[in-house]
PDB file of C-alpha atoms in Angstrom:
ATOM      1  CA  PRO A   1     -23.992  29.310 -35.812  1.00  0.00           C
ATOM      2  CA  LEU A   2     -24.109  31.179 -32.685  1.00  0.00           C
ATOM      3  CA  LEU A   3     -21.139  33.884 -34.446  1.00  0.00           C
ATOM      4  CA  HIS A   4     -22.649  36.007 -36.691  1.00  0.00           C
ATOM      5  CA  ALA A   5     -21.199  39.202 -38.364  1.00  0.00           C
ATOM      6  CA  ASP A   6     -23.592  41.982 -37.736  1.00  0.00           C
ATOM      7  CA  TYR A   7     -26.947  42.663 -36.614  1.00  0.00           C
ATOM      8  CA  ALA A   8     -28.507  42.246 -39.954  1.00  0.00           C
ATOM      9  CA  GLN A   9     -26.984  38.970 -40.617  1.00  0.00           C
ATOM     10  CA  LEU A  10     -28.697  37.909 -36.665  1.00  0.00           C
ATOM     11  CA  THR A  11     -32.445  39.128 -37.709  1.00  0.00           C
ATOM     12  CA  ALA A  12     -32.532  38.096 -40.784  1.00  0.00           C
ATOM     13  CA  ASN A  13     -30.707  34.398 -39.943  1.00  0.00           C
ATOM     14  CA  SER A  14     -33.020  34.235 -36.738  1.00  0.00           C
ATOM     15  CA  ILE A  15     -36.517  34.908 -38.471  1.00  0.00           C
ATOM     16  CA  SER A  16     -35.720  32.170 -41.315  1.00  0.00           C
ATOM     17  CA  ILE A  17     -33.733  29.297 -38.347  1.00  0.00           C
ATOM     18  CA  ALA A  18     -37.750  30.040 -36.416  1.00  0.00           C
ATOM     19  CA  ILE A  19     -39.775  29.568 -39.082  1.00  0.00           C
ATOM     20  CA  LEU A  20     -37.815  26.243 -40.237  1.00  0.00           C
ATOM     21  CA  CYS A  21     -37.452  24.901 -36.879  1.00  0.00           C
ATOM     22  CA  SER A  22     -41.299  25.294 -36.029  1.00  0.00           C
ATOM     23  CA  LEU A  23     -41.825  23.346 -39.564  1.00  0.00           C
ATOM     24  CA  LEU A  24     -39.512  20.540 -38.201  1.00  0.00           C
ATOM     25  CA  ILE A  25     -41.444  20.875 -35.031  1.00  0.00           C
ATOM     26  CA  LEU A  26     -44.433  20.313 -36.639  1.00  0.00           C
ATOM     27  CA  VAL A  27     -43.806  17.476 -38.438  1.00  0.00           C
ATOM     28  CA  GLN A  28     -40.879  15.605 -36.612  1.00  0.00           C
ATOM     29  CA  ARG A  29     -41.993  16.365 -33.293  1.00  0.00           C
ATOM     30  CA  SER A  30     -40.161  13.473 -30.985  1.00  0.00           C
ATOM     31  CA  ASN A  31     -36.783  13.429 -32.911  1.00  0.00           C
ATOM     32  CA  ALA A  32     -36.505  17.409 -34.066  1.00  0.00           C
ATOM     33  CA  TRP A  33     -33.822  18.084 -31.615  1.00  0.00           C
ATOM     34  CA  TRP A  34     -31.666  14.740 -32.491  1.00  0.00           C
ATOM     35  CA  ILE A  35     -31.998  16.509 -35.889  1.00  0.00           C
ATOM     36  CA  LEU A  36     -31.102  19.609 -35.310  1.00  0.00           C
ATOM     37  CA  THR A  37     -28.209  18.664 -34.035  1.00  0.00           C
ATOM     38  CA  GLY A  38     -27.236  16.448 -36.764  1.00  0.00           C
ATOM     39  CA  ILE A  39     -27.504  19.090 -39.623  1.00  0.00           C
ATOM     40  CA  TRP A  40     -25.858  21.450 -36.849  1.00  0.00           C
ATOM     41  CA  LEU A  41     -22.563  19.232 -35.928  1.00  0.00           C
ATOM     42  CA  GLY A  42     -22.724  17.391 -39.541  1.00  0.00           C
ATOM     43  CA  SER A  43     -22.585  20.572 -41.635  1.00  0.00           C
ATOM     44  CA  GLY A  44     -19.697  21.781 -39.113  1.00  0.00           C
ATOM     45  CA  VAL A  45     -17.826  18.754 -40.090  1.00  0.00           C
ATOM     46  CA  VAL A  46     -18.357  19.102 -43.744  1.00  0.00           C
ATOM     47  CA  ILE A  47     -17.642  22.629 -44.269  1.00  0.00           C
ATOM     48  CA  TRP A  48     -14.480  21.660 -41.604  1.00  0.00           C
ATOM     49  CA  CYS A  49     -13.220  19.020 -43.978  1.00  0.00           C
ATOM     50  CA  VAL A  50     -14.213  20.968 -47.595  1.00  0.00           C
ATOM     51  CA  GLY A  51     -13.384  25.122 -46.512  1.00  0.00           C
ATOM     52  CA  ASP A  52     -10.533  26.886 -46.791  1.00  0.00           C
ATOM     53  CA  ALA A  53      -8.613  28.693 -43.923  1.00  0.00           C
ATOM     54  CA  SER A  54     -11.612  31.684 -44.003  1.00  0.00           C
ATOM     55  CA  THR A  55     -13.902  31.420 -41.212  1.00  0.00           C
ATOM     56  CA  GLN A  56     -17.653  30.947 -41.250  1.00  0.00           C
ATOM     57  CA  VAL A  57     -20.303  32.864 -39.256  1.00  0.00           C
ATOM     58  CA  GLY A  58     -24.031  32.732 -39.732  1.00  0.00           C
ATOM     59  CA  ALA A  59     -26.064  30.185 -39.186  1.00  0.00           C
ATOM     60  CA  THR A  60     -26.308  29.757 -42.739  1.00  0.00           C
ATOM     61  CA  ALA A  61     -25.442  25.640 -42.914  1.00  0.00           C
ATOM     62  CA  LEU A  62     -28.310  25.044 -40.508  1.00  0.00           C
ATOM     63  CA  GLY A  63     -30.325  27.075 -42.280  1.00  0.00           C
ATOM     64  CA  ALA A  64     -29.853  24.963 -45.724  1.00  0.00           C
ATOM     65  CA  GLY A  65     -29.947  21.889 -43.677  1.00  0.00           C
ATOM     66  CA  MET A  66     -33.525  22.177 -42.359  1.00  0.00           C
ATOM     67  CA  ILE A  67     -34.899  23.049 -45.924  1.00  0.00           C
ATOM     68  CA  GLY A  68     -32.579  20.260 -47.218  1.00  0.00           C
ATOM     69  CA  TYR A  69     -34.315  17.887 -44.382  1.00  0.00           C
ATOM     70  CA  LEU A  70     -37.842  19.477 -44.777  1.00  0.00           C
ATOM     71  CA  ILE A  71     -38.281  18.723 -48.625  1.00  0.00           C
ATOM     72  CA  LEU A  72     -36.756  15.681 -48.919  1.00  0.00           C
ATOM     73  CA  HIS A  73     -39.044  14.427 -45.547  1.00  0.00           C
ATOM     74  CA  GLY A  74     -41.877  15.048 -47.195  1.00  0.00           C
ATOM     75  CA  PHE A  75     -41.739  13.559 -49.901  1.00  0.00           C
ATOM     76  CA  LEU A  76     -39.836  10.511 -48.472  1.00  0.00           C
ATOM     77  CA  ASN A  77     -43.307   9.992 -45.982  1.00  0.00           C
ATOM     78  CA  SER A  78     -45.702  10.513 -48.417  1.00  0.00           C
ATOM     79  CA  ARG A  79     -47.855  12.228 -45.733  1.00  0.00           C
ATOM     80  CA  SER A  80     -50.359  15.065 -46.762  1.00  0.00           C
ATOM     81  CA  LEU A  81     -49.046  17.508 -44.036  1.00  0.00           C
ATOM     82  CA  THR A  82     -44.891  16.766 -44.691  1.00  0.00           C
ATOM     83  CA  ILE A  83     -45.256  16.783 -48.614  1.00  0.00           C
ATOM     84  CA  ILE A  84     -47.279  20.500 -48.694  1.00  0.00           C
ATOM     85  CA  VAL A  85     -44.383  21.557 -45.517  1.00  0.00           C
ATOM     86  CA  ALA A  86     -41.941  20.473 -48.346  1.00  0.00           C
ATOM     87  CA  ILE A  87     -43.938  22.559 -50.894  1.00  0.00           C
ATOM     88  CA  LEU A  88     -44.222  25.410 -48.880  1.00  0.00           C
ATOM     89  CA  VAL A  89     -41.006  25.258 -47.912  1.00  0.00           C
ATOM     90  CA  ALA A  90     -39.229  24.528 -51.281  1.00  0.00           C
ATOM     91  CA  VAL A  91     -41.248  27.883 -53.144  1.00  0.00           C
ATOM     92  CA  PHE A  92     -40.149  30.270 -49.588  1.00  0.00           C
ATOM     93  CA  PHE A  93     -36.915  29.282 -48.886  1.00  0.00           C
ATOM     94  CA  GLY A  94     -35.386  27.380 -52.462  1.00  0.00           C
ATOM     95  CA  GLY A  95     -34.634  30.764 -53.301  1.00  0.00           C
ATOM     96  CA  THR A  96     -32.278  31.462 -50.553  1.00  0.00           C
ATOM     97  CA  ILE A  97     -30.389  27.798 -51.484  1.00  0.00           C
ATOM     98  CA  THR A  98     -29.824  28.372 -55.169  1.00  0.00           C
ATOM     99  CA  SER A  99     -28.517  31.733 -54.752  1.00  0.00           C
ATOM    100  CA  GLY A 100     -26.421  30.999 -51.772  1.00  0.00           C
ATOM    101  CA  MET A 101     -24.936  27.907 -54.338  1.00  0.00           C
ATOM    102  CA  PHE A 102     -24.989  29.580 -57.576  1.00  0.00           C
ATOM    103  CA  GLN A 103     -24.100  33.428 -57.290  1.00  0.00           C
ATOM    104  CA  ALA A 104     -22.141  33.851 -54.511  1.00  0.00           C
ATOM    105  CA  VAL A 105     -24.006  36.561 -52.658  1.00  0.00           C
ATOM    106  CA  GLU A 106     -21.913  36.839 -49.514  1.00  0.00           C
ATOM    107  CA  GLY A 107     -18.439  35.901 -51.221  1.00  0.00           C
ATOM    108  CA  PRO A 108     -17.199  33.593 -53.489  1.00  0.00           C
ATOM    109  CA  ASP A 109     -16.194  31.083 -50.905  1.00  0.00           C
ATOM    110  CA  HIS A 110     -19.829  30.971 -48.874  1.00  0.00           C
ATOM    111  CA  TRP A 111     -21.571  28.423 -51.326  1.00  0.00           C
ATOM    112  CA  ARG A 112     -19.855  25.734 -49.365  1.00  0.00           C
ATOM    113  CA  THR A 113     -21.540  26.470 -46.390  1.00  0.00           C
ATOM    114  CA  TYR A 114     -25.341  26.321 -48.173  1.00  0.00           C
ATOM    115  CA  ALA A 115     -23.811  23.024 -50.226  1.00  0.00           C
ATOM    116  CA  SER A 116     -22.758  20.892 -47.213  1.00  0.00           C
ATOM    117  CA  GLY A 117     -25.833  22.300 -44.495  1.00  0.00           C
ATOM    118  CA  PHE A 118     -27.818  21.534 -47.645  1.00  0.00           C
ATOM    119  CA  VAL A 119     -26.183  18.346 -48.284  1.00  0.00           C
ATOM    120  CA  VAL A 120     -26.372  17.154 -44.657  1.00  0.00           C
ATOM    121  CA  GLY A 121     -29.768  17.884 -44.241  1.00  0.00           C
ATOM    122  CA  LEU A 122     -30.837  15.650 -47.270  1.00  0.00           C
ATOM    123  CA  ALA A 123     -28.630  12.776 -45.921  1.00  0.00           C
ATOM    124  CA  MET A 124     -30.525  13.553 -41.666  1.00  0.00           C
ATOM    125  CA  ALA A 125     -34.077  13.235 -43.738  1.00  0.00           C
ATOM    126  CA  TYR A 126     -32.610  10.364 -45.746  1.00  0.00           C
ATOM    127  CA  LEU A 127     -31.065   8.705 -42.267  1.00  0.00           C
ATOM    128  CA  ALA A 128     -34.175   9.398 -40.524  1.00  0.00           C
ATOM    129  CA  HIS A 129     -36.448   7.567 -42.616  1.00  0.00           C
ATOM    130  CA  ARG A 130     -34.960   4.646 -43.641  1.00  0.00           C
ATOM    131  CA  PHE A 131     -34.027   3.666 -39.183  1.00  0.00           C
ATOM    132  CA  SER A 132     -37.481   5.128 -38.101  1.00  0.00           C
ATOM    133  CA  PRO A 133     -39.809   2.831 -36.794  1.00  0.00           C
ATOM    134  CA  LYS A 134     -42.670   1.860 -38.771  1.00  0.00           C
ATOM    135  CA  ALA A 135     -45.972   2.928 -38.300  1.00  0.00           C
ATOM    136  CA  PRO A 136     -47.723   0.566 -35.422  1.00  0.00           C
ATOM    137  CA  GLN A 137     -50.604   0.355 -38.343  1.00  0.00           C
ATOM    138  CA  ALA A 138     -48.703  -0.671 -41.031  1.00  0.00           C
ATOM    139  CA  ILE A 139     -47.959  -3.725 -38.629  1.00  0.00           C
ATOM    140  CA  ALA A 140     -50.817  -4.633 -37.800  1.00  0.00           C
ATOM    141  CA  SER A 141     -52.227  -4.420 -41.434  1.00  0.00           C
ATOM    142  CA  THR A 142     -48.625  -6.256 -42.070  1.00  0.00           C
ATOM    143  CA  ASP A 143     -49.509  -9.174 -39.776  1.00  0.00           C
ATOM    144  CA  GLN A 144     -53.576  -9.076 -40.555  1.00  0.00           C
ATOM    145  CA  ALA A 145     -52.241 -10.114 -44.307  1.00  0.00           C
ATOM    146  CA  ASP A 146     -49.858 -12.875 -42.728  1.00  0.00           C
ATOM    147  CA  ARG A 147     -52.619 -14.823 -41.009  1.00  0.00           C
ATOM    148  CA  LYS A 148     -55.079 -14.468 -43.799  1.00  0.00           C
ATOM    149  CA  ASN A 149     -52.373 -15.955 -45.623  1.00  0.00           C
ATOM    150  CA  HIS A 150     -51.639 -18.433 -43.293  1.00  0.00           C
ATOM    151  CA  ALA A 151     -55.051 -19.168 -42.672  1.00  0.00           C
ATOM    152  CA  SER A 152     -55.693 -20.012 -45.961  1.00  0.00           C
ATOM    153  CA  GLU A 153     -53.231 -22.214 -46.523  1.00  0.00           C
TER     154      GLU A 153
END
């Protein structure tokens, strides 16, 4: 993601990456660095495994990964802020994914970059949701329900 073909690509990627990083920090402040690193490295590995011999430049996979992460994270978490962010990302960045994967805007093989980033972002959202510790209030309410059940027995 650090190499770009020209200043136009660098500018376009920088603006979208800045917006998506801000949204990622907003909804996942404590884990944003790990999620971003996982998307960066994971999408690189996937591109390396399924790509061809051409060199992929730009931060496309990183952006697509954050789009996938933010959308799925919003619906897995079911908090109003994450759902609003997921809808906004889907509305404003969803076209980037569909045009990149299905229209081959930047070349016939560039869809792999979009797809790998998006899929890795989805995987990171699932893993973050699956392995995140439960919220303290959820644990407390479960403990209270257990105590009530044991007291009535």
